[in-house]
Amino acid sequence: MSKGGRTFFGHPWGLATLFSTEMWERFSWYGLRAILATFMAASPAHRGLGMSQETAQAVVGVYGALIYLVALPGGWIADRILGARRSVFWGGFVIMLGHISMAIPVTTSFFVWLGLLLIISGTGLLKPNISVMVGRLYGEDEDGRRDAGFSLFYLGINLGAFFAPLVVGWLADGDRWHLGFGAAAVGMALGLLQYVWGGRNLRGIGERPGVRLTPPERRRFGRLAGVGAAATAVALGVWAATGTLTIDRLALAITIVILIVPIVYFAYILMGSHNLTDEERGRMKAYIWLFVAAAIFWMIYDLAPSKLLFFAADHTRLELFGVPIQAATTQSFNPLFIMIFVPVFAALWVKLGVRVSTPQKFAFALVMVGLSFVVMALAASLATGGRVSVWWLVLVYLIQVFGELSLSPVGLSVTTKLAPEAFKGQMLGVWFIAVSVGDAVGGQTGRLSRYLSDPMYYLVLAIMAIAAGVALFLFTRKLRVLMAEHYHAAAMPPIR
């Protein structure tokens, strides 16, 4: 697929289509994320939902968690029903409808919840399948070009992530929340337009499902999906009828379900036969520790659009180099640093080779994200005497990016390396469940604010992450034996 015709920086021109689609989809996603928590916590007088910051943090955590969790069924639907190409289109279309729903300037929260549900559903279709299409642009013998293509693709992600908070935050300033949501809808619409316009450059990639369901299987799937949706609706209806259903309790219930998913999945793999060899079982046991480490990392890292956003809004002097900024602008620090340091870390891992193992990289990431919250604890202590410089957050995000580039790029690689042969395809989705677990639990950590001051809140999470990182360092030798690690995980950029 990659040979012949015009190219995009030396790559198949179809990459330009997918690059732009993902850039605009990420613009819509990060734009919404940059203002969602503050919108939910704003009072009705300021056209918000009037939630407590604790509740808003829980909702944003569950929202992020579900975004990654639905990548599993989204990939299955593409493989068995729609094909990757149509899945990306319909996913983007549903995402756009979700942002439009949220942009409707009415006082009721119905359209907000409907919008979030649509965005979650659409992202499940688009996110995993557009990455699959990037990989299929290249032949099986073009691993080097494929890695470089994903690096360009990742640049599109971070360009969208960088500009979205700047644009959406500026538009939403002055309680113009729905204008910000509208900008996210426009971004997704632009992505869809160029996806359709540039579709001819994809040369048929992803047009057909890998293994299409037979008509009886489709009917069975339709019945199961209908029964599942009806059962969920009835359960929520009964819960609501008891008068005990609240947003906080629903978020906690969803978090518990998300926590159960990996427990059941790993138990299913290890307790069943599945023709696993002793070496494969050992690798899976090692992977569980890496999974837990990743979940702890994301638990802290993905507090950026909630806890750290509230800190920016309430406790910092919002200006850079004397120029006033919005709280949402602080969400652009992370993608900016990622774009700067991705090539640095890629070169570093290549130079270090197998001298630094995967567990050591994960351990370093945990220590870094922990240290970032030590800095947050110091900033929060100073903030008790008045607003502090926003440069504290710049430092926090800089330290966190060092951690992300040590964990996220190798996460998918180590997942494919350690996956038993019988679970190769499914295990890629398991890596995203680690993000889902971290996001959901991170949202629930807001409950600690009932008992801890802000400095102690940050310090408790920091100690947890650093302790986990030190433990991982101490058990590196044992994990490497279980992993039979004698390879170097690819220094590819993370796909977020």
GROMACS .gro file of C-alpha atoms in nm:
model
  496
    1MET     CA    1   0.000   0.000   0.000
    2SER     CA    2   0.286   0.234   0.059
    3LYS     CA    3   0.453   0.231  -0.277
    4GLY     CA    4   0.375   0.463  -0.567
    5GLY     CA    5   0.189   0.793  -0.596
    6ARG     CA    6   0.246   1.116  -0.410
    7THR     CA    7   0.370   1.103  -0.054
    8PHE     CA    8   0.325   1.281   0.278
    9PHE     CA    9   0.676   1.349   0.414
   10GLY     CA   10   0.787   1.032   0.238
   11HIS     CA   11   0.488   0.829   0.358
   12PRO     CA   12   0.171   0.713   0.181
   13TRP     CA   13  -0.059   1.010   0.116
   14GLY     CA   14  -0.332   0.828   0.305
   15LEU     CA   15  -0.136   0.912   0.619
   16ALA     CA   16  -0.214   1.280   0.559
   17THR     CA   17  -0.587   1.199   0.564
   18LEU     CA   18  -0.561   0.998   0.885
   19PHE     CA   19  -0.319   1.252   1.039
   20SER     CA   20  -0.569   1.536   0.985
   21THR     CA   21  -0.869   1.333   1.099
   22GLU     CA   22  -0.698   1.236   1.423
   23MET     CA   23  -0.568   1.590   1.478
   24TRP     CA   24  -0.920   1.736   1.461
   25GLU     CA   25  -1.069   1.453   1.667
   26ARG     CA   26  -0.808   1.514   1.936
   27PHE     CA   27  -0.879   1.888   1.908
   28SER     CA   28  -1.242   1.816   1.994
   29TRP     CA   29  -1.152   1.571   2.273
   30TYR     CA   30  -0.887   1.785   2.445
   31GLY     CA   31  -1.089   2.100   2.391
   32LEU     CA   32  -1.385   1.955   2.579
   33ARG     CA   33  -1.157   1.807   2.844
   34ALA     CA   34  -0.998   2.145   2.908
   35ILE     CA   35  -1.324   2.304   3.025
   36LEU     CA   36  -1.547   2.013   3.130
   37ALA     CA   37  -1.458   2.001   3.500
   38THR     CA   38  -1.475   2.378   3.551
   39PHE     CA   39  -1.807   2.389   3.363
   40MET     CA   40  -1.951   2.120   3.587
   41ALA     CA   41  -1.828   2.291   3.904
   42ALA     CA   42  -1.943   2.640   3.799
   43SER     CA   43  -2.260   2.759   3.970
   44PRO     CA   44  -2.587   2.791   3.776
   45ALA     CA   45  -2.541   3.168   3.806
   46HIS     CA   46  -2.230   3.119   3.591
   47ARG     CA   47  -2.415   2.883   3.353
   48GLY     CA   48  -2.253   2.571   3.498
   49LEU     CA   49  -2.399   2.256   3.654
   50GLY     CA   50  -2.328   2.357   4.013
   51MET     CA   51  -2.149   2.036   4.115
   52SER     CA   52  -1.892   2.020   4.392
   53GLN     CA   53  -1.534   1.994   4.269
   54GLU     CA   54  -1.519   1.644   4.418
   55THR     CA   55  -1.817   1.529   4.213
   56ALA     CA   56  -1.688   1.698   3.898
   57GLN     CA   57  -1.353   1.521   3.944
   58ALA     CA   58  -1.531   1.186   3.978
   59VAL     CA   59  -1.739   1.246   3.663
   60VAL     CA   60  -1.437   1.353   3.457
   61GLY     CA   61  -1.247   1.047   3.582
   62VAL     CA   62  -1.525   0.806   3.485
   63TYR     CA   63  -1.573   0.985   3.152
   64GLY     CA   64  -1.205   0.940   3.067
   65ALA     CA   65  -1.214   0.581   3.189
   66LEU     CA   66  -1.510   0.489   2.968
   67ILE     CA   67  -1.342   0.652   2.667
   68TYR     CA   68  -1.060   0.397   2.692
   69LEU     CA   69  -1.278   0.105   2.799
   70VAL     CA   70  -1.506   0.127   2.493
   71ALA     CA   71  -1.205   0.089   2.264
   72LEU     CA   72  -1.245  -0.288   2.313
   73PRO     CA   73  -1.602  -0.322   2.178
   74GLY     CA   74  -1.524  -0.051   1.920
   75GLY     CA   75  -1.244  -0.260   1.776
   76TRP     CA   76  -1.464  -0.570   1.777
   77ILE     CA   77  -1.745  -0.390   1.590
   78ALA     CA   78  -1.498  -0.281   1.322
   79ASP     CA   79  -1.351  -0.631   1.289
   80ARG     CA   80  -1.684  -0.808   1.273
   81ILE     CA   81  -1.949  -0.566   1.142
   82LEU     CA   82  -1.852  -0.227   0.997
   83GLY     CA   83  -1.487  -0.242   0.898
   84ALA     CA   84  -1.232   0.011   1.021
   85ARG     CA   85  -1.308   0.275   0.758
   86ARG     CA   86  -1.680   0.305   0.826
   87SER     CA   87  -1.620   0.274   1.200
   88VAL     CA   88  -1.397   0.583   1.191
   89PHE     CA   89  -1.655   0.779   0.993
   90TRP     CA   90  -1.954   0.688   1.207
   91GLY     CA   91  -1.748   0.729   1.522
   92GLY     CA   92  -1.653   1.082   1.420
   93PHE     CA   93  -2.010   1.160   1.324
   94VAL     CA   94  -2.144   1.047   1.663
   95ILE     CA   95  -1.868   1.245   1.840
   96MET     CA   96  -1.973   1.557   1.647
   97LEU     CA   97  -2.337   1.502   1.749
   98GLY     CA   98  -2.222   1.473   2.110
   99HIS     CA   99  -2.043   1.807   2.101
  100ILE     CA  100  -2.342   1.968   1.928
  101SER     CA  101  -2.566   1.834   2.205
  102MET     CA  102  -2.344   1.990   2.468
  103ALA     CA  103  -2.335   2.319   2.278
  104ILE     CA  104  -2.715   2.363   2.296
  105PRO     CA  105  -2.756   2.672   2.519
  106VAL     CA  106  -3.026   2.546   2.756
  107THR     CA  107  -3.026   2.526   3.135
  108THR     CA  108  -3.116   2.157   3.160
  109SER     CA  109  -2.830   1.911   3.205
  110PHE     CA  110  -2.997   1.646   2.984
  111PHE     CA  111  -2.812   1.754   2.671
  112VAL     CA  112  -2.481   1.754   2.860
  113TRP     CA  113  -2.522   1.390   2.967
  114LEU     CA  114  -2.650   1.292   2.624
  115GLY     CA  115  -2.351   1.464   2.466
  116LEU     CA  116  -2.101   1.284   2.689
  117LEU     CA  117  -2.266   0.948   2.616
  118LEU     CA  118  -2.247   1.013   2.242
  119ILE     CA  119  -1.882   1.121   2.261
  120ILE     CA  120  -1.790   0.808   2.457
  121SER     CA  121  -1.969   0.585   2.205
  122GLY     CA  122  -1.820   0.760   1.903
  123THR     CA  123  -1.466   0.759   2.040
  124GLY     CA  124  -1.491   0.384   2.097
  125LEU     CA  125  -1.550   0.343   1.724
  126LEU     CA  126  -1.297   0.598   1.600
  127LYS     CA  127  -0.997   0.583   1.831
  128PRO     CA  128  -0.879   0.221   1.804
  129ASN     CA  129  -0.966   0.182   1.437
  130ILE     CA  130  -0.793   0.487   1.297
  131SER     CA  131  -0.467   0.358   1.448
  132VAL     CA  132  -0.527   0.021   1.281
  133MET     CA  133  -0.569   0.197   0.945
  134VAL     CA  134  -0.238   0.379   0.989
  135GLY     CA  135  -0.063   0.045   1.037
  136ARG     CA  136  -0.228  -0.100   0.725
  137LEU     CA  137  -0.085   0.174   0.504
  138TYR     CA  138   0.244  -0.015   0.510
  139GLY     CA  139   0.359  -0.354   0.393
  140GLU     CA  140   0.460  -0.630   0.633
  141ASP     CA  141   0.828  -0.571   0.551
  142GLU     CA  142   0.816  -0.197   0.633
  143ASP     CA  143   0.845  -0.194   1.012
  144GLY     CA  144   1.083   0.102   1.015
  145ARG     CA  145   0.861   0.317   0.793
  146ARG     CA  146   0.554   0.212   0.993
  147ASP     CA  147   0.716   0.329   1.319
  148ALA     CA  148   0.808   0.660   1.154
  149GLY     CA  149   0.453   0.691   1.021
  150PHE     CA  150   0.309   0.645   1.370
  151SER     CA  151   0.547   0.914   1.493
  152LEU     CA  152   0.400   1.158   1.240
  153PHE     CA  153   0.052   1.043   1.333
  154TYR     CA  154   0.135   1.109   1.698
  155LEU     CA  155   0.245   1.459   1.606
  156GLY     CA  156  -0.107   1.521   1.476
  157ILE     CA  157  -0.250   1.405   1.808
  158ASN     CA  158  -0.037   1.650   2.002
  159LEU     CA  159  -0.094   1.940   1.766
  160GLY     CA  160  -0.466   1.900   1.825
  161ALA     CA  161  -0.410   1.858   2.199
  162PHE     CA  162  -0.192   2.172   2.213
  163PHE     CA  163  -0.417   2.414   2.025
  164ALA     CA  164  -0.753   2.291   2.159
  165PRO     CA  165  -0.723   2.427   2.515
  166LEU     CA  166  -0.600   2.761   2.380
  167VAL     CA  167  -0.893   2.803   2.141
  168VAL     CA  168  -1.169   2.640   2.342
  169GLY     CA  169  -1.054   2.798   2.669
  170TRP     CA  170  -1.057   3.146   2.511
  171LEU     CA  171  -1.402   3.095   2.361
  172ALA     CA  172  -1.546   2.956   2.686
  173ASP     CA  173  -1.404   3.240   2.897
  174GLY     CA  174  -1.670   3.457   3.057
  175ASP     CA  175  -1.909   3.165   3.113
  176ARG     CA  176  -1.948   3.103   2.739
  177TRP     CA  177  -1.923   2.729   2.796
  178HIS     CA  178  -2.148   2.628   2.510
  179LEU     CA  179  -1.941   2.833   2.269
  180GLY     CA  180  -1.641   2.627   2.373
  181PHE     CA  181  -1.836   2.304   2.323
  182GLY     CA  182  -1.943   2.435   1.982
  183ALA     CA  183  -1.579   2.485   1.884
  184ALA     CA  184  -1.514   2.120   1.967
  185ALA     CA  185  -1.806   2.023   1.741
  186VAL     CA  186  -1.664   2.235   1.457
  187GLY     CA  187  -1.326   2.067   1.502
  188MET     CA  188  -1.477   1.720   1.465
  189ALA     CA  189  -1.683   1.836   1.165
  190LEU     CA  190  -1.365   1.958   0.993
  191GLY     CA  191  -1.202   1.624   1.065
  192LEU     CA  192  -1.495   1.439   0.909
  193LEU     CA  193  -1.500   1.659   0.600
  194GLN     CA  194  -1.137   1.603   0.516
  195TYR     CA  195  -1.169   1.231   0.602
  196VAL     CA  196  -1.442   1.192   0.339
  197TRP     CA  197  -1.262   1.418   0.092
  198GLY     CA  198  -0.932   1.234   0.132
  199GLY     CA  199  -1.089   0.887   0.141
  200ARG     CA  200  -0.970   0.802  -0.207
  201ASN     CA  201  -0.611   0.817  -0.078
  202LEU     CA  202  -0.679   0.525   0.159
  203ARG     CA  203  -0.697   0.287  -0.138
  204GLY     CA  204  -0.960   0.058   0.009
  205ILE     CA  205  -0.791   0.014   0.348
  206GLY     CA  206  -1.035  -0.089   0.619
  207GLU     CA  207  -1.336  -0.111   0.388
  208ARG     CA  208  -1.426  -0.465   0.489
  209PRO     CA  209  -1.447  -0.629   0.833
  210GLY     CA  210  -1.171  -0.877   0.907
  211VAL     CA  211  -1.413  -1.160   0.987
  212ARG     CA  212  -1.769  -1.048   0.908
  213LEU     CA  213  -2.050  -1.185   1.124
  214THR     CA  214  -2.285  -1.424   0.951
  215PRO     CA  215  -2.655  -1.317   0.938
  216PRO     CA  216  -2.746  -1.549   1.232
  217GLU     CA  217  -2.453  -1.408   1.432
  218ARG     CA  218  -2.563  -1.053   1.355
  219ARG     CA  219  -2.913  -1.126   1.479
  220ARG     CA  220  -2.774  -1.287   1.793
  221PHE     CA  221  -2.550  -0.987   1.853
  222GLY     CA  222  -2.844  -0.750   1.801
  223ARG     CA  223  -3.052  -0.941   2.055
  224LEU     CA  224  -2.772  -0.948   2.311
  225ALA     CA  225  -2.700  -0.577   2.266
  226GLY     CA  226  -3.069  -0.494   2.299
  227VAL     CA  227  -3.110  -0.707   2.610
  228GLY     CA  228  -2.796  -0.554   2.764
  229ALA     CA  229  -2.914  -0.199   2.696
  230ALA     CA  230  -3.263  -0.276   2.828
  231ALA     CA  231  -3.126  -0.441   3.142
  232THR     CA  232  -2.900  -0.142   3.210
  233ALA     CA  233  -3.190   0.100   3.161
  234VAL     CA  234  -3.415  -0.102   3.393
  235ALA     CA  235  -3.146  -0.127   3.660
  236LEU     CA  236  -3.088   0.250   3.650
  237GLY     CA  237  -3.464   0.310   3.654
  238VAL     CA  238  -3.512   0.091   3.959
  239TRP     CA  239  -3.217   0.257   4.131
  240ALA     CA  240  -3.359   0.601   4.054
  241ALA     CA  241  -3.702   0.493   4.185
  242THR     CA  242  -3.547   0.413   4.524
  243GLY     CA  243  -3.437   0.775   4.555
  244THR     CA  244  -3.076   0.676   4.624
  245LEU     CA  245  -2.932   0.733   4.275
  246THR     CA  246  -2.688   1.024   4.271
  247ILE     CA  247  -2.412   1.123   4.032
  248ASP     CA  248  -2.149   1.041   4.296
  249ARG     CA  249  -2.289   0.694   4.357
  250LEU     CA  250  -2.324   0.621   3.987
  251ALA     CA  251  -1.962   0.726   3.928
  252LEU     CA  252  -1.851   0.499   4.213
  253ALA     CA  253  -2.055   0.207   4.074
  254ILE     CA  254  -1.900   0.249   3.729
  255THR     CA  255  -1.553   0.265   3.887
  256ILE     CA  256  -1.616  -0.065   4.066
  257VAL     CA  257  -1.729  -0.230   3.742
  258ILE     CA  258  -1.417  -0.101   3.563
  259LEU     CA  259  -1.198  -0.243   3.843
  260ILE     CA  260  -1.366  -0.582   3.812
  261VAL     CA  261  -1.302  -0.608   3.436
  262PRO     CA  262  -0.922  -0.665   3.449
  263ILE     CA  263  -0.949  -0.887   3.758
  264VAL     CA  264  -1.190  -1.119   3.578
  265TYR     CA  265  -0.989  -1.106   3.256
  266PHE     CA  266  -0.654  -1.194   3.416
  267ALA     CA  267  -0.820  -1.469   3.623
  268TYR     CA  268  -0.972  -1.609   3.304
  269ILE     CA  269  -0.632  -1.620   3.135
  270LEU     CA  270  -0.434  -1.768   3.425
  271MET     CA  271  -0.693  -2.010   3.567
  272GLY     CA  272  -0.801  -2.158   3.234
  273SER     CA  273  -0.581  -2.391   3.031
  274HIS     CA  274  -0.584  -2.211   2.693
  275ASN     CA  275  -0.278  -2.426   2.610
  276LEU     CA  276  -0.051  -2.173   2.783
  277THR     CA  277   0.310  -2.275   2.832
  278ASP     CA  278   0.487  -2.222   3.166
  279GLU     CA  279   0.681  -1.937   3.008
  280GLU     CA  280   0.361  -1.767   2.890
  281ARG     CA  281   0.209  -1.796   3.237
  282GLY     CA  282   0.522  -1.642   3.388
  283ARG     CA  283   0.508  -1.355   3.144
  284MET     CA  284   0.143  -1.289   3.226
  285LYS     CA  285   0.219  -1.280   3.599
  286ALA     CA  286   0.491  -1.023   3.530
  287TYR     CA  287   0.254  -0.826   3.308
  288ILE     CA  288  -0.002  -0.797   3.589
  289TRP     CA  289   0.256  -0.606   3.797
  290LEU     CA  290   0.327  -0.376   3.504
  291PHE     CA  291  -0.049  -0.331   3.454
  292VAL     CA  292  -0.091  -0.223   3.818
  293ALA     CA  293   0.206   0.013   3.787
  294ALA     CA  294   0.056   0.169   3.474
  295ALA     CA  295  -0.283   0.211   3.645
  296ILE     CA  296  -0.119   0.393   3.938
  297PHE     CA  297   0.067   0.617   3.694
  298TRP     CA  298  -0.249   0.713   3.501
  299MET     CA  299  -0.440   0.760   3.826
  300ILE     CA  300  -0.218   1.060   3.900
  301TYR     CA  301  -0.125   1.171   3.549
  302ASP     CA  302  -0.485   1.203   3.433
  303LEU     CA  303  -0.584   1.432   3.718
  304ALA     CA  304  -0.472   1.713   3.487
  305PRO     CA  305  -0.823   1.796   3.355
  306SER     CA  306  -0.980   1.794   3.702
  307LYS     CA  307  -0.777   1.844   4.019
  308LEU     CA  308  -0.489   2.034   3.854
  309LEU     CA  309  -0.732   2.237   3.642
  310PHE     CA  310  -0.917   2.346   3.958
  311PHE     CA  311  -0.584   2.440   4.116
  312ALA     CA  312  -0.501   2.652   3.813
  313ALA     CA  313  -0.837   2.828   3.827
  314ASP     CA  314  -0.851   2.884   4.202
  315HIS     CA  315  -0.494   2.914   4.326
  316THR     CA  316  -0.263   3.045   4.052
  317ARG     CA  317  -0.195   3.382   3.895
  318LEU     CA  318  -0.305   3.308   3.541
  319GLU     CA  319  -0.039   3.481   3.335
  320LEU     CA  320   0.268   3.377   3.140
  321PHE     CA  321   0.539   3.630   3.063
  322GLY     CA  322   0.294   3.900   3.171
  323VAL     CA  323   0.023   3.779   2.929
  324PRO     CA  324  -0.312   3.679   3.086
  325ILE     CA  325  -0.423   3.321   3.015
  326GLN     CA  326  -0.724   3.105   3.096
  327ALA     CA  327  -0.713   2.810   3.335
  328ALA     CA  328  -0.776   2.583   3.034
  329THR     CA  329  -0.451   2.706   2.878
  330THR     CA  330  -0.256   2.508   3.137
  331GLN     CA  331  -0.381   2.192   2.964
  332SER     CA  332  -0.160   2.284   2.666
  333PHE     CA  333   0.161   2.251   2.867
  334ASN     CA  334   0.160   1.871   2.852
  335PRO     CA  335   0.133   1.824   2.472
  336LEU     CA  336   0.387   2.102   2.417
  337PHE     CA  337   0.644   1.923   2.632
  338ILE     CA  338   0.563   1.590   2.470
  339MET     CA  339   0.633   1.730   2.122
  340ILE     CA  340   0.963   1.871   2.247
  341PHE     CA  341   1.088   1.562   2.429
  342VAL     CA  342   0.959   1.268   2.220
  343PRO     CA  343   1.264   1.269   1.990
  344VAL     CA  344   1.495   1.310   2.291
  345PHE     CA  345   1.356   1.007   2.472
  346ALA     CA  346   1.334   0.801   2.154
  347ALA     CA  347   1.706   0.859   2.094
  348LEU     CA  348   1.781   0.791   2.462
  349TRP     CA  349   1.610   0.450   2.463
  350VAL     CA  350   1.786   0.350   2.142
  351LYS     CA  351   2.122   0.449   2.293
  352LEU     CA  352   2.059   0.268   2.622
  353GLY     CA  353   1.927  -0.042   2.448
  354VAL     CA  354   1.868  -0.345   2.673
  355ARG     CA  355   2.068  -0.191   2.958
  356VAL     CA  356   1.742  -0.037   3.084
  357SER     CA  357   1.462  -0.289   3.124
  358THR     CA  358   1.090  -0.234   3.088
  359PRO     CA  359   1.026  -0.263   3.467
  360GLN     CA  360   1.295  -0.001   3.528
  361LYS     CA  361   1.130   0.236   3.279
  362PHE     CA  362   0.794   0.184   3.449
  363ALA     CA  363   0.953   0.238   3.791
  364PHE     CA  364   1.117   0.560   3.676
  365ALA     CA  365   0.781   0.679   3.541
  366LEU     CA  366   0.614   0.616   3.878
  367VAL     CA  367   0.886   0.804   4.064
  368MET     CA  368   0.857   1.097   3.824
  369VAL     CA  369   0.479   1.125   3.853
  370GLY     CA  370   0.517   1.095   4.230
  371LEU     CA  371   0.777   1.374   4.240
  372SER     CA  372   0.544   1.592   4.034
  373PHE     CA  373   0.288   1.567   4.314
  374VAL     CA  374   0.554   1.647   4.573
  375VAL     CA  375   0.593   1.972   4.379
  376MET     CA  376   0.213   2.009   4.381
  377ALA     CA  377   0.211   1.962   4.759
  378LEU     CA  378   0.463   2.246   4.793
  379ALA     CA  379   0.262   2.467   4.558
  380ALA     CA  380  -0.061   2.391   4.748
  381SER     CA  381   0.110   2.479   5.078
  382LEU     CA  382   0.221   2.814   4.938
  383ALA     CA  383  -0.127   2.872   4.794
  384THR     CA  384  -0.276   2.881   5.144
  385GLY     CA  385  -0.128   3.230   5.168
  386GLY     CA  386  -0.260   3.349   4.831
  387ARG     CA  387  -0.232   3.270   4.461
  388VAL     CA  388   0.097   3.128   4.337
  389SER     CA  389   0.272   3.151   4.003
  390VAL     CA  390   0.137   2.931   3.724
  391TRP     CA  391   0.499   2.829   3.665
  392TRP     CA  392   0.451   2.573   3.942
  393LEU     CA  393   0.216   2.388   3.707
  394VAL     CA  394   0.463   2.424   3.422
  395LEU     CA  395   0.719   2.241   3.637
  396VAL     CA  396   0.466   1.974   3.737
  397TYR     CA  397   0.373   1.898   3.377
  398LEU     CA  398   0.738   1.893   3.272
  399ILE     CA  399   0.822   1.628   3.534
  400GLN     CA  400   0.512   1.426   3.443
  401VAL     CA  401   0.605   1.420   3.075
  402PHE     CA  402   0.940   1.264   3.164
  403GLY     CA  403   0.738   0.990   3.331
  404GLU     CA  404   0.492   0.946   3.046
  405LEU     CA  405   0.766   0.910   2.786
  406SER     CA  406   0.922   0.638   3.000
  407LEU     CA  407   0.602   0.435   3.039
  408SER     CA  408   0.351   0.500   2.763
  409PRO     CA  409   0.573   0.437   2.457
  410VAL     CA  410   0.675   0.090   2.577
  411GLY     CA  411   0.334  -0.006   2.716
  412LEU     CA  412   0.185  -0.131   2.391
  413SER     CA  413   0.514  -0.289   2.290
  414VAL     CA  414   0.557  -0.488   2.611
  415THR     CA  415   0.189  -0.588   2.596
  416THR     CA  416   0.236  -0.751   2.257
  417LYS     CA  417   0.561  -0.914   2.369
  418LEU     CA  418   0.419  -1.070   2.687
  419ALA     CA  419   0.077  -1.168   2.552
  420PRO     CA  420   0.017  -1.545   2.525
  421GLU     CA  421  -0.026  -1.662   2.168
  422ALA     CA  422  -0.395  -1.733   2.229
  423PHE     CA  423  -0.459  -1.373   2.338
  424LYS     CA  424  -0.236  -1.167   2.107
  425GLY     CA  425  -0.517  -0.964   1.951
  426GLN     CA  426  -0.715  -0.905   2.270
  427MET     CA  427  -0.422  -0.796   2.486
  428LEU     CA  428  -0.373  -0.464   2.307
  429GLY     CA  429  -0.709  -0.356   2.445
  430VAL     CA  430  -0.600  -0.464   2.794
  431TRP     CA  431  -0.332  -0.194   2.792
  432PHE     CA  432  -0.603   0.068   2.747
  433ILE     CA  433  -0.794  -0.087   3.039
  434ALA     CA  434  -0.496   0.011   3.257
  435VAL     CA  435  -0.558   0.373   3.157
  436SER     CA  436  -0.930   0.323   3.222
  437VAL     CA  437  -0.869   0.185   3.571
  438GLY     CA  438  -0.630   0.468   3.652
  439ASP     CA  439  -0.869   0.738   3.532
  440ALA     CA  440  -1.166   0.592   3.721
  441VAL     CA  441  -0.978   0.550   4.049
  442GLY     CA  442  -0.815   0.892   4.009
  443GLY     CA  443  -1.158   1.047   3.985
  444GLN     CA  444  -1.255   0.882   4.312
  445THR     CA  445  -0.948   1.015   4.496
  446GLY     CA  446  -1.133   1.345   4.522
  447ARG     CA  447  -1.314   1.184   4.817
  448LEU     CA  448  -0.987   1.217   5.011
  449SER     CA  449  -1.041   1.593   5.013
  450ARG     CA  450  -1.307   1.537   5.281
  451TYR     CA  451  -1.035   1.425   5.522
  452LEU     CA  452  -0.710   1.575   5.392
  453SER     CA  453  -0.589   1.924   5.316
  454ASP     CA  454  -0.482   1.988   4.958
  455PRO     CA  455  -0.107   1.963   5.039
  456MET     CA  456  -0.164   1.629   5.218
  457TYR     CA  457  -0.384   1.504   4.932
  458TYR     CA  458  -0.103   1.557   4.682
  459LEU     CA  459   0.156   1.417   4.922
  460VAL     CA  460  -0.040   1.095   4.989
  461LEU     CA  461  -0.070   1.023   4.617
  462ALA     CA  462   0.296   1.114   4.568
  463ILE     CA  463   0.408   0.870   4.837
  464MET     CA  464   0.191   0.597   4.685
  465ALA     CA  465   0.345   0.641   4.339
  466ILE     CA  466   0.704   0.671   4.464
  467ALA     CA  467   0.664   0.364   4.688
  468ALA     CA  468   0.527   0.165   4.394
  469GLY     CA  469   0.818   0.283   4.180
  470VAL     CA  470   1.078   0.186   4.440
  471ALA     CA  471   0.913  -0.157   4.482
  472LEU     CA  472   0.926  -0.208   4.106
  473PHE     CA  473   1.296  -0.116   4.103
  474LEU     CA  474   1.363  -0.370   4.381
  475PHE     CA  475   1.182  -0.651   4.199
  476THR     CA  476   1.321  -0.572   3.854
  477ARG     CA  477   1.547  -0.878   3.846
  478LYS     CA  478   1.263  -1.116   3.935
  479LEU     CA  479   1.029  -0.955   3.682
  480ARG     CA  480   1.286  -0.980   3.406
  481VAL     CA  481   1.320  -1.352   3.476
  482LEU     CA  482   0.942  -1.396   3.457
  483MET     CA  483   0.928  -1.188   3.139
  484ALA     CA  484   1.224  -1.367   2.984
  485GLU     CA  485   1.316  -1.015   2.877
  486HIS     CA  486   1.588  -1.028   2.621
  487TYR     CA  487   1.445  -0.776   2.376
  488HIS     CA  488   1.442  -0.401   2.352
  489ALA     CA  489   1.094  -0.251   2.355
  490ALA     CA  490   1.042  -0.025   2.056
  491ALA     CA  491   1.095   0.345   2.122
  492MET     CA  492   0.775   0.446   1.954
  493PRO     CA  493   0.572   0.742   2.077
  494PRO     CA  494   0.262   0.668   2.284
  495ILE     CA  495  -0.079   0.677   2.117
  496ARG     CA  496  -0.312   0.883   2.334
   0.00000   0.00000   0.00000
